[in-house]
CSV table of C-alpha atoms and ligand atoms in Angstrom, one decimal:
chain,number,residue,atom,x,y,z
Z,1,MET,CA,-6.4,-22.0,7.9
Z,2,GLY,CA,-7.0,-18.3,8.3
Z,3,ARG,CA,-8.2,-15.9,5.6
Z,4,VAL,CA,-6.0,-15.5,2.6
Z,5,ALA,CA,-4.3,-12.1,2.4
Z,6,LEU,CA,-2.2,-10.7,-0.4
Z,7,VAL,CA,0.2,-7.8,0.2
Z,8,THR,CA,1.7,-6.0,-2.8
Z,9,GLY,CA,5.2,-4.7,-2.2
Z,10,GLY,CA,5.4,-7.0,0.8
Z,11,THR,CA,9.1,-8.0,0.8
Z,12,ARG,CA,10.5,-4.8,2.3
Z,13,GLY,CA,9.5,-1.8,4.5
Z,14,ILE,CA,5.9,-1.3,5.5
Z,15,GLY,CA,4.6,-4.2,3.3
Z,16,ALA,CA,7.0,-6.6,5.0
Z,17,ALA,CA,5.8,-5.5,8.5
Z,18,VAL,CA,2.1,-5.8,7.3
Z,19,ALA,CA,2.6,-9.3,5.9
Z,20,THR,CA,4.4,-10.5,9.0
Z,21,ALA,CA,1.7,-9.1,11.3
Z,22,LEU,CA,-1.0,-10.7,9.2
Z,23,LYS,CA,0.8,-14.0,9.4
Z,24,ALA,CA,1.2,-13.7,13.1
Z,25,ALA,CA,-2.5,-13.1,13.4
Z,26,GLY,CA,-3.3,-16.4,11.6
Z,27,TYR,CA,-3.8,-15.2,8.0
Z,28,SER,CA,-2.5,-17.3,5.1
Z,29,VAL,CA,-0.3,-14.6,3.5
Z,30,ALA,CA,1.3,-14.1,0.1
Z,31,VAL,CA,3.4,-11.1,-0.9
Z,32,ASN,CA,4.3,-9.6,-4.2
Z,33,TYR,CA,7.4,-7.7,-5.2
Z,34,ALA,CA,8.9,-6.0,-8.3
Z,35,GLY,CA,12.4,-7.3,-8.8
Z,36,ASN,CA,14.7,-7.1,-5.8
Z,37,GLU,CA,15.4,-10.8,-5.6
Z,38,GLU,CA,17.8,-10.5,-2.7
Z,39,ALA,CA,15.2,-8.8,-0.5
Z,40,ALA,CA,12.5,-11.3,-1.6
Z,41,THR,CA,14.6,-14.4,-0.9
Z,42,GLN,CA,15.7,-13.0,2.5
Z,43,PHE,CA,12.0,-12.1,3.4
Z,44,THR,CA,10.7,-15.6,2.5
Z,45,ALA,CA,13.6,-17.3,4.3
Z,46,GLY,CA,12.9,-15.3,7.5
Z,47,THR,CA,9.1,-15.5,7.4
Z,48,ALA,CA,8.1,-18.6,5.4
Z,49,ILE,CA,5.7,-16.3,3.5
Z,50,PRO,CA,5.8,-17.0,-0.3
Z,51,ALA,CA,6.8,-14.1,-2.5
Z,52,PHE,CA,5.5,-13.7,-6.1
Z,53,LYS,CA,7.2,-11.4,-8.6
Z,54,TRP,CA,5.1,-9.2,-10.9
Z,55,ASP,CA,4.8,-5.5,-11.8
Z,56,VAL,CA,1.6,-4.0,-10.2
Z,57,SER,CA,1.6,-1.3,-12.9
Z,58,ASP,CA,0.9,-4.0,-15.5
Z,59,PHE,CA,-2.7,-5.2,-15.7
Z,60,ALA,CA,-2.0,-8.5,-17.4
Z,61,ALA,CA,0.8,-9.3,-15.0
Z,62,CYS,CA,-1.6,-8.6,-12.1
Z,63,HIS,CA,-4.2,-10.9,-13.6
Z,64,ALA,CA,-1.6,-13.8,-14.0
Z,65,GLY,CA,0.0,-13.0,-10.6
Z,66,VAL,CA,-3.3,-13.1,-8.6
Z,67,ALA,CA,-4.4,-16.3,-10.4
Z,68,ASP,CA,-1.1,-17.9,-9.4
Z,69,VAL,CA,-1.5,-16.8,-5.7
Z,70,GLU,CA,-5.1,-18.0,-5.7
Z,71,ALA,CA,-4.2,-21.4,-7.2
Z,72,LYS,CA,-1.7,-21.9,-4.4
Z,73,LEU,CA,-3.4,-20.3,-1.4
Z,74,GLY,CA,-7.1,-20.0,-2.3
Z,75,PRO,CA,-9.3,-16.9,-3.1
Z,76,VAL,CA,-7.9,-13.6,-1.9
Z,77,GLU,CA,-10.1,-12.3,0.9
Z,78,VAL,CA,-7.8,-9.4,2.1
Z,79,LEU,CA,-5.9,-7.3,-0.4
Z,80,VAL,CA,-3.4,-4.8,0.8
Z,81,ASN,CA,-2.3,-2.3,-1.9
Z,82,ASN,CA,1.0,-1.3,-0.6
Z,83,ALA,CA,3.5,-1.3,-3.4
Z,84,GLY,CA,4.7,2.2,-4.2
Z,85,ILE,CA,7.6,4.3,-5.5
Z,86,THR,CA,8.8,7.9,-5.5
Z,87,ARG,CA,10.5,9.8,-8.3
Z,88,ASP,CA,10.8,13.2,-6.5
Z,89,VAL,CA,11.6,16.3,-8.6
Z,90,MET,CA,10.0,19.7,-9.0
Z,91,LEU,CA,7.4,19.8,-11.8
Z,92,HIS,CA,9.4,22.2,-13.9
Z,93,LYS,CA,12.1,19.5,-14.1
Z,94,MET,CA,9.9,16.4,-14.2
Z,95,THR,CA,10.1,14.1,-17.2
Z,96,PRO,CA,7.0,12.3,-18.6
Z,97,GLU,CA,8.7,9.0,-17.5
Z,98,GLN,CA,9.0,10.2,-13.8
Z,99,TRP,CA,5.3,11.3,-13.9
Z,100,THR,CA,4.1,8.1,-15.5
Z,101,ALA,CA,6.1,5.7,-13.4
Z,102,VAL,CA,4.7,7.0,-10.2
Z,103,ILE,CA,1.1,7.2,-11.4
Z,104,ASN,CA,1.3,3.7,-12.9
Z,105,THR,CA,2.9,2.1,-9.9
Z,106,ASN,CA,0.9,3.8,-7.1
Z,107,LEU,CA,-2.5,4.6,-8.6
Z,108,ASN,CA,-3.1,2.5,-11.7
Z,109,SER,CA,-2.0,-0.5,-9.7
Z,110,MET,CA,-5.1,0.0,-7.6
Z,111,PHE,CA,-7.3,-0.6,-10.6
Z,112,ASN,CA,-5.0,-3.4,-11.8
Z,113,MET,CA,-5.2,-5.2,-8.4
Z,114,CYS,CA,-8.7,-4.5,-7.2
Z,115,ARG,CA,-10.1,-5.5,-10.5
Z,116,GLN,CA,-8.7,-9.0,-10.1
Z,117,VAL,CA,-10.2,-9.7,-6.7
Z,118,ILE,CA,-13.4,-7.6,-6.5
Z,119,GLU,CA,-15.7,-10.0,-8.4
Z,120,GLY,CA,-14.7,-13.0,-6.2
Z,121,MET,CA,-15.2,-10.9,-3.0
Z,122,ARG,CA,-18.7,-9.9,-4.2
Z,123,GLU,CA,-19.6,-13.5,-4.9
Z,124,ARG,CA,-18.4,-14.6,-1.5
Z,125,ASN,CA,-20.0,-11.5,0.3
Z,126,PHE,CA,-16.8,-10.8,2.1
Z,127,GLY,CA,-13.7,-8.7,1.4
Z,128,ARG,CA,-11.2,-6.3,2.9
Z,129,ILE,CA,-9.2,-3.9,0.7
Z,130,VAL,CA,-6.7,-1.7,2.5
Z,131,THR,CA,-4.5,0.7,0.6
Z,132,VAL,CA,-1.4,2.4,1.9
Z,133,SER,CA,-1.6,6.0,0.7
Z,134,SER,CA,0.4,8.8,2.3
Z,135,ILE,CA,0.2,12.0,4.3
Z,136,ASN,CA,1.5,13.7,1.2
Z,137,GLY,CA,-1.7,12.7,-0.7
Z,138,GLN,CA,-3.5,14.7,2.0
Z,139,LYS,CA,-1.4,17.8,2.4
Z,140,GLY,CA,0.7,18.0,-0.8
Z,141,GLN,CA,4.5,18.2,-0.8
Z,142,ALA,CA,6.8,20.2,-3.0
Z,143,GLY,CA,8.8,18.0,-5.3
Z,144,GLN,CA,6.1,15.3,-5.4
Z,145,THR,CA,3.3,16.4,-7.8
Z,146,ASN,CA,3.4,12.9,-9.3
Z,147,TYR,CA,3.3,11.1,-5.9
Z,148,CYS,CA,0.8,13.5,-4.3
Z,149,ALA,CA,-1.6,13.1,-7.3
Z,150,ALA,CA,-1.3,9.3,-7.1
Z,151,LYS,CA,-1.8,9.2,-3.3
Z,152,ALA,CA,-4.8,11.6,-3.4
Z,153,GLY,CA,-6.2,9.5,-6.2
Z,154,GLU,CA,-6.0,6.4,-4.0
Z,155,ILE,CA,-8.2,8.1,-1.5
Z,156,GLY,CA,-10.9,9.0,-4.0
Z,157,PHE,CA,-10.7,5.5,-5.6
Z,158,THR,CA,-11.2,4.0,-2.1
Z,159,LYS,CA,-14.3,6.1,-1.4
Z,160,ALA,CA,-16.0,5.1,-4.7
Z,161,LEU,CA,-15.2,1.4,-4.4
Z,162,ALA,CA,-16.4,1.4,-0.8
Z,163,GLN,CA,-19.7,2.8,-1.9
Z,164,GLU,CA,-20.0,0.3,-4.7
Z,165,ASN,CA,-19.5,-2.7,-2.3
Z,166,ALA,CA,-20.7,-1.7,1.1
Z,167,ARG,CA,-23.8,-4.0,0.8
Z,168,LYS,CA,-21.6,-7.0,-0.1
Z,169,GLY,CA,-19.6,-7.3,3.1
Z,170,ILE,CA,-16.6,-5.7,1.5
Z,171,THR,CA,-14.8,-2.8,3.2
Z,172,VAL,CA,-12.4,-0.5,1.4
Z,173,ASN,CA,-10.2,1.8,3.4
Z,174,THR,CA,-7.0,3.9,3.1
Z,175,ILE,CA,-4.2,4.4,5.6
Z,176,CYS,CA,-2.1,7.6,5.3
Z,177,PRO,CA,1.2,7.1,7.1
Z,178,GLY,CA,3.4,10.0,7.8
Z,179,TYR,CA,7.2,9.5,7.6
Z,180,ILE,CA,8.1,5.9,8.4
Z,181,ALA,CA,11.6,4.6,8.8
Z,182,THR,CA,11.9,2.5,5.6
Z,183,GLU,CA,14.3,2.6,2.7
Z,184,MET,CA,12.0,5.0,0.9
Z,185,VAL,CA,12.6,7.6,3.7
Z,186,LYS,CA,16.2,6.6,4.4
Z,187,ALA,CA,16.9,7.5,0.7
Z,188,MET,CA,16.3,11.2,1.8
Z,189,PRO,CA,19.5,13.1,2.7
Z,190,GLN,CA,20.0,13.0,6.5
Z,191,GLU,CA,20.2,16.8,6.5
Z,192,VAL,CA,16.8,17.1,4.9
Z,193,LEU,CA,15.3,14.7,7.4
Z,194,ASP,CA,16.9,16.6,10.4
Z,195,LYS,CA,16.1,20.1,9.2
Z,196,HIS,CA,12.9,19.8,7.3
Z,197,VAL,CA,11.1,16.6,8.3
Z,198,LEU,CA,11.6,15.7,12.0
Z,199,PRO,CA,10.9,19.2,13.3
Z,200,LEU,CA,7.5,19.0,11.7
Z,201,ILE,CA,6.5,15.8,13.5
Z,202,PRO,CA,5.0,16.5,17.0
Z,203,ALA,CA,5.9,13.0,18.1
Z,204,GLY,CA,9.6,14.0,17.4
Z,205,ARG,CA,10.5,10.8,15.5
Z,206,LEU,CA,9.8,8.8,12.4
Z,207,GLY,CA,7.2,6.1,12.6
Z,208,ASP,CA,7.9,2.4,12.7
Z,209,PRO,CA,6.6,0.1,10.0
Z,210,ASP,CA,4.9,-2.0,12.7
Z,211,GLU,CA,2.9,1.0,13.7
Z,212,VAL,CA,1.4,1.0,10.2
Z,213,ALA,CA,1.0,-2.7,10.2
Z,214,ARG,CA,-1.2,-2.6,13.2
Z,215,CYS,CA,-3.5,-0.2,11.4
Z,216,VAL,CA,-3.8,-2.6,8.5
Z,217,LEU,CA,-4.4,-5.5,10.8
Z,218,PHE,CA,-7.3,-3.7,12.4
Z,219,LEU,CA,-8.9,-2.6,9.1
Z,220,ALA,CA,-8.5,-6.2,7.8
Z,221,SER,CA,-10.2,-7.7,10.8
Z,222,ASP,CA,-13.8,-8.9,11.1
Z,223,GLN,CA,-14.2,-6.4,13.9
Z,224,ALA,CA,-13.7,-3.5,11.5
Z,225,SER,CA,-16.9,-4.5,9.6
Z,226,PHE,CA,-18.7,-1.1,9.8
Z,227,ILE,CA,-15.6,1.0,8.7
Z,228,THR,CA,-15.5,1.6,5.0
Z,229,GLY,CA,-14.4,4.5,2.8
Z,230,SER,CA,-12.4,5.8,5.7
Z,231,THR,CA,-8.9,7.4,5.7
Z,232,LEU,CA,-6.9,6.5,8.8
Z,233,THR,CA,-3.9,8.8,9.5
Z,234,ALA,CA,-0.8,7.5,11.3
Z,235,ASN,CA,1.6,10.3,11.2
Z,236,GLY,CA,2.8,11.2,14.7
Z,237,GLY,CA,0.5,14.3,14.7
Z,238,GLN,CA,2.2,15.9,11.7
Z,239,TYR,CA,-1.1,16.6,9.8
Z,240,MET,CA,-4.5,16.4,11.3
Z,241,VAL,CA,-7.6,16.1,9.1
V,301,LIG,N1,8.1,5.1,4.0
V,301,LIG,C1,7.3,6.1,4.3
V,301,LIG,O1,7.6,7.0,5.0
V,301,LIG,C2,5.9,6.1,3.7
V,301,LIG,C3,5.0,7.1,4.1
V,301,LIG,C4,3.8,7.2,3.5
V,301,LIG,C5,3.4,6.3,2.6
V,301,LIG,N2,4.2,5.3,2.2
V,301,LIG,C6,3.7,4.3,1.2
V,301,LIG,O2,3.9,3.0,1.8
V,301,LIG,C7,4.1,2.0,0.8
V,301,LIG,C8,5.3,1.2,1.1
V,301,LIG,O3,6.4,2.1,1.2
V,301,LIG,P1,7.8,1.6,1.8
V,301,LIG,O4,8.5,2.8,2.3
V,301,LIG,O5,7.7,0.4,2.7
V,301,LIG,O6,8.6,1.2,0.4
V,301,LIG,P2,9.9,0.4,0.1
V,301,LIG,O7,10.6,0.1,1.4
V,301,LIG,O8,10.6,1.1,-0.9
V,301,LIG,O9,9.3,-1.0,-0.5
V,301,LIG,C9,8.6,-1.0,-1.6
V,301,LIG,C10,8.0,-2.3,-1.9
V,301,LIG,O10,7.2,-2.2,-3.1
V,301,LIG,C11,7.6,-3.1,-4.1
V,301,LIG,N3,7.3,-2.5,-5.4
V,301,LIG,C12,7.8,-1.3,-5.9
V,301,LIG,N4,7.3,-1.1,-7.2
V,301,LIG,C13,6.6,-2.2,-7.5
V,301,LIG,C14,5.9,-2.7,-8.7
V,301,LIG,N5,5.9,-2.0,-9.8
V,301,LIG,N6,5.3,-3.9,-8.6
V,301,LIG,C15,5.4,-4.7,-7.5
V,301,LIG,N7,6.0,-4.3,-6.4
V,301,LIG,C16,6.6,-3.1,-6.4
V,301,LIG,C17,9.1,-3.3,-3.8
V,301,LIG,O11,9.6,-4.5,-4.5
V,301,LIG,P3,11.1,-4.6,-4.8
V,301,LIG,O12,11.8,-4.8,-3.5
V,301,LIG,O13,11.2,-5.8,-5.7
V,301,LIG,O14,11.6,-3.4,-5.4
V,301,LIG,C18,9.1,-3.4,-2.3
V,301,LIG,O15,8.7,-4.6,-1.9
V,301,LIG,C19,4.2,2.9,-0.5
V,301,LIG,O16,3.0,2.9,-1.2
V,301,LIG,C20,4.5,4.2,0.0
V,301,LIG,O17,4.1,5.2,-1.0
V,301,LIG,C21,5.5,5.2,2.7
């Protein structure tokens, strides 16, 4: 059996592409999801990858969820923090609930999930943690103070955790995708996409989830052993850092 990989938010969009790519590469994969049973059932039926339901913004739920995955598959060696949400609105209209939901799901989930696996990775002297941040955590985006704060926070968290664990064979990296054709982006009005998003992408198109999955696959691999604390951008040239 290959290494055990756990992908949060792995039943749809980018996470589903990541989980499928990891499985095809020989990993023993589990995914997590929040509550869309139909998508989870369909995903597992199509891939034979088991899906586990829990809320990544809830520390106790992450503790129980990871324990369940490890009881069934073995210790998690690759963690992909992918689950994320948006609640877009200008700050002057943002509610505390919209702020908190995005910070909890995107950023606090990193603590909630990494905390469950990091001790085991240190004991075994191996681990790969890859987090899916966003171009908007790098450049900012009007209407997304909550999301940009969370996504920029993921990058800082990654760099600190990478330093703490570099001598333990554990790498911790972030990927910043640009606009990728998933339900999250398809939820934007077509007019906004056509007028305000596509013209800003030098590649002239949205990215494909598989293009992000290949980045994760590389950072998760044994070959990427000297890459830690890095931020890999995959955005069709939209923002260069
Ligand atoms: N799409 C883009 O253009 C883009 C660009 C840059 C970065 N990203 C980032 O990439 C990641 C994936 O985005 P996506 O577009 O693939 O999203 P998506 O299609 O909306 O899928 C989101 C996945 O996350 C799960 N999820 C949401 N909240 C959760 C929670 N509290 N606990 C557990 N699972 C939860 C969902 O589960 P359910 O199905 O059960 O709801 C679903 O599996 C996110 O972190 C996003 O911020 C996306």
